[in-house]
């Protein structure tokens, strides 16, 4: 695709697009709103050179880590496998960047769509070099077998590639994850000195980058859900205080926060795929100083994705959700870990907040704070027999016209890691892409996006935003935001769906 326009310029290294952003400034005058449309000029500059990307996963030997690594290798080497349903080809279904499309315009009256990944130059997932840590020493072939996610025949075909991959020893603070994880913790960096731990992880990152001749590395936490750390401004509030607290091995410094700090100090962006409060203010300051991104929290895969879609539909239709009751049962190691109350609480929090802004936006349905307080209940039970095929059962009760009720009972089988792996890939590819984009507002200096990469909210259950920026949970708004950003950077027109060119030529 090539954009021919007076508002875009391209040379060997950069694609620059000029964009007049139209927004509306609202002033309140008593009980009236005064709307004042305005235009702000932005320039987006995308470095089109694709780097050699390395990714280090924390929790590499888990269900997500093994499924992602094996799935990418299957695609890279075009490995086919058989099941009772026949012969299967590898694909990237479930990946926004690889398997979804974007409308780029109209050819006569036909709408033209291209893969998301083709709008701006992106890393090919098959070219990513993977590495990482796990508290379990199992090589990735055995770990994939333990995970019980991937079909047996594919496991066998991937074995020669995966058995060579062994996670690095990791830091293990048993107080932060469930006690039942202790039996797999045979690959642990010894000692209790958190500063030493930080330095070892930093060295691991530097070695990985150098040994694989990488241009950049991104770290992603896909290890067990930790309990929330007890956040305290004196411990976590600034970069300096955080590093001091690590130096004194403060008990409220979690393993995930050590990894986040190590990433920032080594100049790598960090993504938190679990719900806990890893990205404390001190981490954000470290990231800011290093010029890297942080993003979180908690992958938005099955049930929550559906929830933010359905609630948006109801509220958008003027129907009033009054109760959401969500049951989950799952039998994988994630479920085992979540069976401990402290870890479940982290998950409950991120699952519960996911519709708040959708409800809050509609003051017709929810005129008071009290009415916003709908019954939203989350239950998670560990049931080993269900394995990675998590069952999500939700009941949505909504109020309709004249006091009537509309109830949805939804049964959703989320093959957890098969949904999560392509999403993790998207997080990595988009984070890498955003590291190559800069913008200029009204002819000011070029700058990079905010340190907390809320552009990735489509992929996060409890999207973290820069302070002062409201969180958007609506799935369609989150997707539109991403799609529009890449279109704007490429110099394409954003689609307002009026389709006037089709209707009136
Ligand atoms: P898993 O339990 O199979 O894998 C986690 C891995 O982390 C294990 O291999 C464990 O040994 C390792 N680990 C634990 N503490 C560690 C540490 N300190 N350092 C290094 N490794 C450590 O879990 P799964 O299914 O892969 O999920 C991973 C995370 O992603 C969980 O926190 C889960 O809540 C989160 N998540 C998963 C979703 C999914 O659909 N699979 C969706 C949303 C979030």
Coordinates of C-alpha atoms and ligand atoms in Angstrom, one line a residue:
X1 CA 0.0 0.0 0.0
X2 CA 1.3 3.5 -0.9
X3 CA -0.4 6.7 0.2
X4 CA -0.3 9.5 -2.4
X5 CA -1.1 12.7 -0.7
X6 CA 0.3 16.2 -0.1
X7 CA 0.0 15.6 3.7
X8 CA 2.4 12.7 3.8
X9 CA 6.1 12.4 3.0
X10 CA 8.3 9.3 3.0
X11 CA 12.0 8.8 2.7
X12 CA 14.2 5.8 3.4
X13 CA 13.8 6.0 7.1
X14 CA 10.7 8.0 8.0
X15 CA 7.1 8.3 7.1
X16 CA 5.7 11.7 8.1
X17 CA 2.0 12.4 8.1
X18 CA 0.2 15.7 8.8
X19 CA -3.1 15.3 10.6
X20 CA -5.7 17.9 11.5
X21 CA -7.4 16.5 14.6
X22 CA -11.0 17.6 14.9
X23 CA -12.4 17.7 18.4
X24 CA -15.1 19.5 20.2
X25 CA -14.6 21.7 23.3
X26 CA -17.6 21.8 25.6
X27 CA -18.4 24.6 27.9
X28 CA -21.0 24.4 30.5
X29 CA -23.3 27.3 30.9
X30 CA -25.8 26.6 33.7
X31 CA -27.7 23.6 32.5
X32 CA -26.7 24.1 28.9
X33 CA -23.7 22.9 27.0
X34 CA -21.9 25.1 24.4
X35 CA -20.1 23.0 21.9
X36 CA -17.1 24.6 20.1
X37 CA -15.5 22.5 17.3
X38 CA -11.8 22.9 17.1
X39 CA -8.9 21.7 14.9
X40 CA -5.4 20.9 16.2
X41 CA -2.5 20.1 13.9
X42 CA -0.5 17.0 14.6
X43 CA 2.5 15.5 12.7
X44 CA 3.3 11.8 13.2
X45 CA 6.7 10.6 12.3
X46 CA 7.2 6.8 12.0
X47 CA 10.6 5.2 11.7
X48 CA 10.0 2.6 9.0
X49 CA 13.2 0.6 9.7
X50 CA 12.2 -2.7 11.3
X51 CA 14.5 -3.7 14.2
X52 CA 15.6 -7.2 15.3
X53 CA 13.4 -7.7 18.3
X54 CA 14.0 -9.9 21.3
X55 CA 11.3 -10.7 23.8
X56 CA 11.9 -12.0 27.4
X57 CA 8.9 -13.6 29.1
X58 CA 8.7 -13.8 32.8
X59 CA 6.9 -17.2 33.3
X60 CA 8.2 -18.5 30.0
X61 CA 7.5 -22.1 31.0
X62 CA 3.9 -21.5 31.8
X63 CA 0.8 -22.2 29.6
X64 CA 1.0 -18.8 27.8
X65 CA 4.8 -18.8 27.5
X66 CA 4.9 -22.3 25.9
X67 CA 1.9 -21.8 23.7
X68 CA 3.2 -18.4 22.4
X69 CA 6.7 -19.7 21.7
X70 CA 5.5 -23.0 20.1
X71 CA 2.7 -21.3 18.1
X72 CA 5.2 -18.8 16.6
X73 CA 7.6 -21.6 15.7
X74 CA 4.8 -23.6 14.1
X75 CA 4.1 -20.6 11.9
X76 CA 7.8 -19.9 11.2
X77 CA 8.6 -23.4 10.1
X78 CA 5.1 -24.0 8.6
X79 CA 4.6 -27.1 10.8
X80 CA 1.4 -29.0 10.1
X81 CA -0.2 -31.5 12.5
X82 CA -3.0 -34.0 12.6
X83 CA -5.9 -34.5 14.9
X84 CA -9.1 -36.5 14.5
X85 CA -10.5 -33.5 12.6
X86 CA -7.8 -33.8 9.9
X87 CA -4.5 -32.0 9.0
X88 CA -4.1 -28.5 10.5
X89 CA -2.1 -25.5 9.2
X90 CA -0.6 -23.0 11.6
X91 CA -2.2 -19.6 11.7
X92 CA -2.4 -16.5 13.8
X93 CA -6.2 -16.5 14.5
X94 CA -7.0 -14.3 17.4
X95 CA -4.2 -11.8 16.6
X96 CA -5.5 -8.3 15.9
X97 CA -2.3 -7.4 14.0
X98 CA -2.0 -10.6 11.9
X99 CA -5.5 -11.8 11.4
X100 CA -7.8 -8.7 11.4
X101 CA -8.3 -6.2 8.7
X102 CA -8.7 -2.4 8.4
X103 CA -10.7 -0.5 5.8
X104 CA -8.4 1.7 3.9
X105 CA -10.9 3.3 1.5
X106 CA -13.3 2.6 -1.4
X107 CA -12.6 1.4 -4.9
X108 CA -15.6 2.6 -7.0
X109 CA -18.3 1.6 -4.5
X110 CA -16.4 -1.4 -3.0
X111 CA -14.8 -1.0 0.4
X112 CA -11.1 -2.1 0.5
X113 CA -9.7 -3.8 3.5
X114 CA -6.1 -4.8 4.2
X115 CA -4.5 -6.7 7.1
X116 CA -3.8 -4.5 10.1
X117 CA -0.1 -5.5 9.9
X118 CA 0.3 -4.0 6.4
X119 CA -0.8 -0.5 7.2
X120 CA 2.5 0.5 8.9
X121 CA 5.8 -1.5 8.8
X122 CA 5.8 -4.0 11.7
X123 CA 8.0 -6.7 13.0
X124 CA 7.1 -10.2 11.6
X125 CA 6.3 -12.3 14.7
X126 CA 8.3 -15.2 13.2
X127 CA 11.4 -13.1 13.5
X128 CA 11.2 -12.4 17.2
X129 CA 13.9 -14.0 19.3
X130 CA 12.4 -15.4 22.5
X131 CA 14.0 -15.9 25.9
X132 CA 12.9 -15.6 29.5
X133 CA 12.7 -16.8 33.1
X134 CA 10.7 -19.3 35.1
X135 CA 10.9 -20.6 38.6
X136 CA 10.4 -24.0 37.1
X137 CA 13.5 -25.5 35.3
X138 CA 11.5 -27.5 32.8
X139 CA 12.6 -27.1 29.2
X140 CA 9.9 -25.7 26.9
X141 CA 9.0 -29.0 25.3
X142 CA 8.3 -30.7 28.6
X143 CA 6.6 -27.5 29.9
X144 CA 4.3 -27.5 26.8
X145 CA 3.4 -31.1 27.6
X146 CA 2.7 -30.1 31.2
X147 CA 0.4 -27.3 30.0
X148 CA -1.9 -29.6 28.1
X149 CA -2.9 -26.8 25.7
X150 CA -1.4 -27.7 22.3
X151 CA -2.5 -30.9 20.4
X152 CA -0.3 -33.9 21.0
X153 CA 0.9 -34.3 17.4
X154 CA 2.0 -30.6 17.2
X155 CA 3.7 -31.0 20.6
X156 CA 5.7 -33.9 19.1
X157 CA 6.7 -31.9 16.0
X158 CA 7.7 -28.9 18.1
X159 CA 9.8 -30.9 20.5
X160 CA 13.1 -30.7 18.7
X161 CA 12.8 -26.9 18.7
X162 CA 11.5 -26.5 22.2
X163 CA 13.6 -28.9 24.2
X164 CA 16.6 -26.7 23.5
X165 CA 14.9 -23.7 25.2
X166 CA 15.3 -23.7 29.0
X167 CA 14.2 -20.7 31.1
X168 CA 16.7 -18.8 33.1
X169 CA 16.4 -19.1 37.0
X170 CA 14.1 -16.5 38.3
X171 CA 13.4 -14.6 41.5
X172 CA 10.8 -16.1 43.7
X173 CA 9.0 -14.4 46.6
X174 CA 6.7 -17.0 47.9
X175 CA 4.7 -14.5 49.8
X176 CA 3.4 -12.9 46.6
X177 CA 2.0 -16.0 44.8
X178 CA 0.0 -19.0 46.1
X179 CA 1.7 -21.4 48.4
X180 CA 0.6 -24.2 46.0
X181 CA 3.2 -23.0 43.5
X182 CA 6.1 -24.0 45.7
X183 CA 6.3 -27.5 44.3
X184 CA 7.4 -26.3 40.9
X185 CA 10.0 -23.7 42.2
X186 CA 13.2 -25.6 41.4
X187 CA 14.9 -22.8 39.3
X188 CA 15.3 -20.0 41.7
X189 CA 18.0 -17.4 42.1
X190 CA 19.3 -17.9 45.7
X191 CA 19.2 -15.4 48.5
X192 CA 17.0 -12.7 49.8
X193 CA 18.9 -9.7 48.6
X194 CA 16.6 -7.8 46.2
X195 CA 19.3 -5.5 44.9
X196 CA 21.4 -8.5 43.9
X197 CA 18.3 -10.0 42.3
X198 CA 17.7 -6.8 40.3
X199 CA 21.3 -6.8 39.1
X200 CA 21.2 -10.4 38.0
X201 CA 18.0 -9.8 36.0
X202 CA 19.6 -6.7 34.4
X203 CA 22.6 -8.8 33.4
X204 CA 20.4 -11.5 32.0
X205 CA 18.7 -8.9 29.8
X206 CA 22.0 -7.3 28.7
X207 CA 23.5 -10.8 27.9
X208 CA 20.4 -11.8 25.9
X209 CA 20.5 -8.7 23.8
X210 CA 24.2 -9.0 23.1
X211 CA 24.3 -12.7 22.5
X212 CA 21.4 -12.5 20.0
X213 CA 22.6 -9.3 18.4
X214 CA 19.3 -7.6 19.0
X215 CA 18.3 -4.0 18.4
X216 CA 15.8 -4.0 21.2
X217 CA 14.2 -6.1 23.8
X218 CA 10.8 -6.0 25.4
X219 CA 9.9 -7.7 28.8
X220 CA 6.5 -9.2 29.5
X221 CA 5.2 -10.6 32.7
X222 CA 3.1 -13.7 32.0
X223 CA 4.0 -15.4 35.3
X224 CA 1.6 -16.2 38.1
X225 CA -0.8 -13.5 39.4
X226 CA 0.7 -12.0 42.5
X227 CA -1.2 -10.5 45.4
X228 CA -1.3 -6.7 45.4
X229 CA 1.7 -5.2 47.1
X230 CA 0.7 -2.8 49.9
X231 CA 1.4 0.4 48.0
X232 CA 3.1 3.1 50.0
X233 CA 4.4 6.4 48.5
X234 CA 7.5 6.1 50.8
X235 CA 8.3 2.7 49.3
X236 CA 7.0 2.9 45.7
X237 CA 6.3 6.6 45.2
X238 CA 9.3 7.7 43.2
X239 CA 12.2 6.1 41.3
X240 CA 14.6 7.0 44.0
X241 CA 12.4 5.6 46.8
X242 CA 11.8 2.5 44.9
X243 CA 15.4 1.8 44.2
X244 CA 16.2 2.5 47.9
X245 CA 13.5 0.0 48.9
X246 CA 15.0 -2.6 46.6
X247 CA 18.4 -1.9 48.2
X248 CA 16.9 -2.5 51.7
X249 CA 15.0 -5.6 50.3
X250 CA 11.7 -4.2 51.5
X251 CA 9.1 -7.0 51.9
X252 CA 6.5 -5.1 49.8
X253 CA 8.7 -5.1 46.7
X254 CA 7.2 -7.9 44.5
X255 CA 9.1 -10.0 42.0
X256 CA 7.2 -8.4 39.1
X257 CA 8.2 -4.9 40.2
X258 CA 11.9 -6.1 40.3
X259 CA 11.5 -7.2 36.7
X260 CA 9.8 -4.0 35.7
X261 CA 12.7 -2.0 37.2
X262 CA 15.3 -4.2 35.5
X263 CA 13.6 -3.6 32.2
X264 CA 13.5 0.1 32.6
X265 CA 17.1 0.3 33.8
X266 CA 18.2 -1.8 30.7
X267 CA 16.2 0.5 28.4
X268 CA 13.5 -2.0 27.6
X269 CA 9.7 -1.5 27.7
X270 CA 7.7 -3.6 30.2
X271 CA 4.3 -5.1 29.8
X272 CA 2.3 -6.6 32.8
X273 CA 0.0 -9.4 31.7
X274 CA -1.3 -10.1 35.2
X275 CA -3.7 -8.0 37.3
X276 CA -1.4 -7.0 40.3
X277 CA -0.1 -3.5 40.9
X278 CA 3.4 -4.1 39.4
X279 CA 3.6 -0.7 37.7
X280 CA 3.9 1.5 40.8
X281 CA 4.7 5.2 40.4
X282 CA 8.4 4.6 40.9
X283 CA 8.4 2.2 37.9
X284 CA 6.7 4.8 35.8
X285 CA 9.3 7.4 36.7
X286 CA 12.1 5.0 35.8
X287 CA 10.5 4.2 32.5
X288 CA 10.0 7.9 31.8
X289 CA 13.7 8.6 32.5
X290 CA 14.8 5.7 30.3
X291 CA 12.5 6.7 27.5
X292 CA 10.7 3.3 27.4
X293 CA 7.0 2.3 27.8
X294 CA 5.1 0.4 30.5
X295 CA 1.7 -1.1 29.8
X296 CA -0.8 -3.1 31.8
X297 CA -2.6 -4.7 33.4
X298 CA -4.0 -8.2 32.8
X299 CA -4.6 -9.7 29.3
X300 CA -8.1 -9.1 28.1
X301 CA -8.9 -12.4 26.4
X302 CA -12.2 -14.2 26.7
X303 CA -14.8 -13.3 29.3
X304 CA -13.9 -9.7 29.8
X305 CA -13.6 -9.0 26.1
X306 CA -17.1 -10.3 25.7
X307 CA -18.3 -8.4 28.8
X308 CA -17.0 -5.0 27.6
X309 CA -18.7 -5.7 24.2
X310 CA -22.1 -6.8 25.6
X311 CA -22.4 -4.0 28.2
X312 CA -21.4 -1.5 25.6
X313 CA -24.1 -2.8 23.3
X314 CA -26.7 -2.7 26.1
X315 CA -25.8 0.8 27.3
X316 CA -25.5 2.0 23.7
X317 CA -29.0 0.7 23.0
X318 CA -30.4 2.6 26.0
X319 CA -30.9 -0.6 28.0
X320 CA -29.8 -0.6 31.7
X321 CA -27.6 -3.4 33.0
X322 CA -28.4 -4.0 36.6
X323 CA -26.5 -7.1 37.5
X324 CA -23.6 -9.1 36.0
X325 CA -22.8 -12.4 37.7
X326 CA -19.7 -14.1 36.4
X327 CA -18.7 -17.6 37.3
X328 CA -15.5 -19.1 36.1
X329 CA -14.0 -22.5 36.6
X330 CA -10.7 -23.5 35.2
X331 CA -8.2 -26.2 35.8
X332 CA -4.8 -24.9 34.7
X333 CA -2.0 -23.7 36.9
X334 CA -3.3 -20.1 36.7
X335 CA -6.5 -21.4 38.3
X336 CA -4.5 -23.3 40.9
X337 CA -2.7 -20.1 41.8
X338 CA -6.0 -18.1 41.9
X339 CA -7.5 -20.6 44.3
X340 CA -5.5 -18.7 47.0
X341 CA -7.6 -15.7 48.2
X342 CA -4.9 -13.1 48.0
X343 CA -4.2 -13.8 44.3
X344 CA -7.9 -14.2 43.5
X345 CA -8.5 -10.7 45.0
X346 CA -6.1 -9.2 42.3
X347 CA -8.0 -10.9 39.6
X348 CA -11.4 -9.9 41.0
X349 CA -10.4 -6.3 41.0
X350 CA -9.4 -6.2 37.4
X351 CA -12.4 -8.2 36.2
X352 CA -14.8 -6.0 38.2
X353 CA -13.7 -2.6 37.0
X354 CA -14.0 -3.4 33.3
X355 CA -17.4 -1.9 32.7
X356 CA -17.3 1.1 35.0
X357 CA -16.7 3.9 32.4
X358 CA -19.3 2.4 30.1
X359 CA -22.0 2.7 32.7
X360 CA -20.7 6.1 33.9
X361 CA -21.0 7.6 30.4
X362 CA -24.8 7.3 30.4
X363 CA -26.4 9.7 32.9
X364 CA -29.9 8.9 31.5
X365 CA -29.6 5.3 32.7
X366 CA -27.4 6.0 35.7
X367 CA -28.2 9.5 37.1
X368 CA -26.8 8.8 40.5
X369 CA -23.7 7.3 42.0
X370 CA -25.9 4.8 43.8
X371 CA -27.4 3.4 40.6
X372 CA -23.9 2.9 39.2
X373 CA -23.3 0.4 42.0
X374 CA -24.8 -2.5 40.1
X375 CA -24.5 -6.1 41.3
X376 CA -21.2 -7.2 39.7
X377 CA -20.1 -10.5 41.2
X378 CA -17.0 -12.5 40.2
X379 CA -16.5 -16.1 41.2
X380 CA -13.5 -18.2 40.2
X381 CA -13.1 -21.8 41.1
X382 CA -10.3 -24.2 40.5
X383 CA -11.4 -27.5 39.0
X384 CA -8.4 -29.4 37.6
X385 CA -10.5 -31.5 35.2
X386 CA -11.3 -28.5 33.0
X387 CA -7.6 -27.9 32.3
X388 CA -6.9 -24.8 30.2
X389 CA -10.5 -24.9 28.8
X390 CA -11.8 -22.3 31.1
X391 CA -15.6 -22.2 31.4
X392 CA -17.1 -18.7 31.9
X393 CA -20.8 -18.5 32.7
X394 CA -22.3 -15.1 33.0
X395 CA -25.7 -13.8 33.6
X396 CA -26.5 -10.3 32.6
X397 CA -29.8 -8.8 33.9
X398 CA -30.9 -5.6 32.4
X399 CA -33.9 -3.3 32.8
X400 CA -35.8 -2.5 29.6
X401 CA -39.0 -0.5 28.7
X402 CA -41.6 -0.1 31.4
X403 CA -39.8 -2.0 34.1
X404 CA -39.3 -5.2 32.0
X405 CA -36.2 -7.4 32.3
X406 CA -33.9 -8.7 29.6
X407 CA -31.6 -11.5 30.8
X408 CA -28.6 -13.0 28.9
X409 CA -27.1 -16.2 30.1
X410 CA -23.8 -16.7 28.3
X411 CA -21.7 -19.8 28.3
X412 CA -18.2 -19.1 27.0
X413 CA -15.5 -21.8 26.7
X414 CA -12.3 -19.8 26.6
X415 CA -9.3 -22.0 25.6
X416 CA -7.3 -19.7 27.8
X417 CA -3.8 -19.8 26.4
X418 CA -4.9 -20.2 22.8
X419 CA -6.7 -16.9 23.2
X420 CA -3.9 -15.3 25.2
X421 CA -0.9 -16.2 23.0
X422 CA -1.9 -14.2 19.9
X423 CA -2.9 -11.3 22.1
X424 CA 0.5 -11.3 23.9
X425 CA 2.1 -11.2 20.4
X426 CA 0.0 -8.2 19.5
X427 CA 1.0 -6.4 22.7
X428 CA 4.7 -7.0 21.8
X429 CA 4.4 -6.0 18.2
X430 CA 2.4 -2.9 18.9
X431 CA 4.6 -1.8 21.8
X432 CA 7.6 -2.1 19.4
X433 CA 5.8 -0.1 16.7
X434 CA 4.9 2.7 19.1
X435 CA 8.5 2.9 20.1
X436 CA 9.1 4.0 16.5
X437 CA 6.4 6.7 16.4
X438 CA 6.9 10.3 17.4
X439 CA 4.4 13.2 17.2
X440 CA 4.5 16.9 17.0
X441 CA 1.6 19.1 18.2
X442 CA 1.1 22.5 16.6
X443 CA 4.7 22.6 15.3
X444 CA 6.3 21.9 18.7
X445 CA 9.2 19.5 19.2
X446 CA 8.7 15.9 18.2
X447 CA 7.9 13.8 21.3
X448 CA 7.1 10.2 22.0
X449 CA 3.8 8.9 23.4
X450 CA 3.1 9.0 27.2
X451 CA 5.2 6.5 29.2
X452 CA 2.1 4.5 30.2
X453 CA 1.0 3.1 26.9
X454 CA -2.7 3.3 27.2
X455 CA -3.0 2.9 23.4
X456 CA -2.8 -0.9 24.1
X457 CA -6.0 -0.8 26.2
X458 CA -7.9 -3.1 23.7
X459 CA -5.6 -5.9 24.9
X460 CA -5.8 -5.2 28.7
X461 CA -8.5 -6.1 31.2
X462 CA -7.7 -3.2 33.5
X463 CA -6.0 -0.7 31.2
X464 CA -3.5 1.5 32.9
X465 CA -3.4 5.2 31.8
X466 CA -1.2 8.1 32.5
X467 CA -2.6 9.9 35.6
X468 CA -5.3 12.3 34.7
X469 CA -6.3 10.4 31.5
X470 CA -9.6 8.5 31.9
X471 CA -9.6 4.8 31.1
X472 CA -11.7 3.5 28.2
X473 CA -13.0 0.0 28.5
X474 CA -15.4 -0.1 25.6
X475 CA -14.0 -2.7 23.2
X476 CA -15.1 -0.9 20.0
X477 CA -13.7 2.4 21.2
X478 CA -10.4 0.8 22.2
X479 CA -10.2 -0.9 18.8
X480 CA -11.1 2.2 16.9
X481 CA -8.4 4.1 18.8
X482 CA -5.7 1.7 17.6
X483 CA -7.0 1.4 14.1
X484 CA -7.3 5.2 13.7
X485 CA -3.8 5.8 15.1
X486 CA -2.1 3.5 12.6
X487 CA -4.2 5.0 9.8
X488 CA -3.3 8.5 10.8
X489 CA 0.4 7.6 11.0
X490 CA 0.2 6.1 7.5
X491 CA -1.5 9.2 6.1
X492 CA -4.9 7.5 5.6
X493 CA -8.3 9.1 6.2
X494 CA -10.1 8.0 9.4
X495 CA -13.5 6.4 8.6
X496 CA -16.5 8.1 10.2
X497 CA -18.8 5.5 8.7
X498 CA -21.1 8.0 7.0
X499 CA -20.2 6.3 3.6
X500 CA -21.1 9.4 1.7
X501 CA -18.8 8.5 -1.2
X502 CA -20.7 5.3 -1.7
X503 CA -24.1 6.9 -1.3
X504 CA -23.6 10.1 -3.3
X505 CA -20.5 9.4 -5.4
Ligands
LIG1 P1 0.8 -20.5 34.3 O1 0.6 -20.7 35.7 O2 0.7 -21.7 33.3 O3 2.2 -19.9 34.0 C1 2.9 -19.0 34.9 C2 4.3 -19.4 34.9 O4 5.0 -18.4 35.7 C3 4.6 -20.7 35.6 O5 5.4 -21.5 34.7 C4 5.3 -20.4 36.9 O6 6.3 -21.4 37.2 C5 6.0 -19.1 36.5 N1 6.3 -18.2 37.6 C6 5.7 -17.9 38.7 N2 6.4 -17.0 39.4 C7 7.4 -16.7 38.7 C8 8.5 -15.8 38.9 N3 8.6 -15.0 40.0 N4 9.4 -15.7 37.9 C9 9.4 -16.4 36.8 N5 8.4 -17.3 36.6 C10 7.4 -17.4 37.5 O7 -0.2 -19.3 33.9 P2 -0.7 -18.9 32.4 O8 -2.0 -19.5 32.1 O9 0.4 -19.0 31.5 O10 -1.0 -17.3 32.8 C11 0.0 -16.5 33.1 C12 -0.5 -15.2 33.7 O11 -1.3 -14.5 32.7 C13 -1.4 -15.4 34.9 O12 -1.1 -14.4 35.9 C14 -2.8 -15.2 34.4 O13 -3.7 -14.7 35.4 C15 -2.5 -14.1 33.3 N6 -3.6 -14.1 32.4 C16 -3.8 -15.2 31.6 C17 -4.9 -15.2 30.7 C18 -5.2 -16.3 29.8 O14 -6.1 -16.3 29.1 N7 -4.3 -17.3 29.7 C19 -5.8 -14.0 30.6 C20 -5.4 -12.9 31.5 C21 -4.4 -13.0 32.3

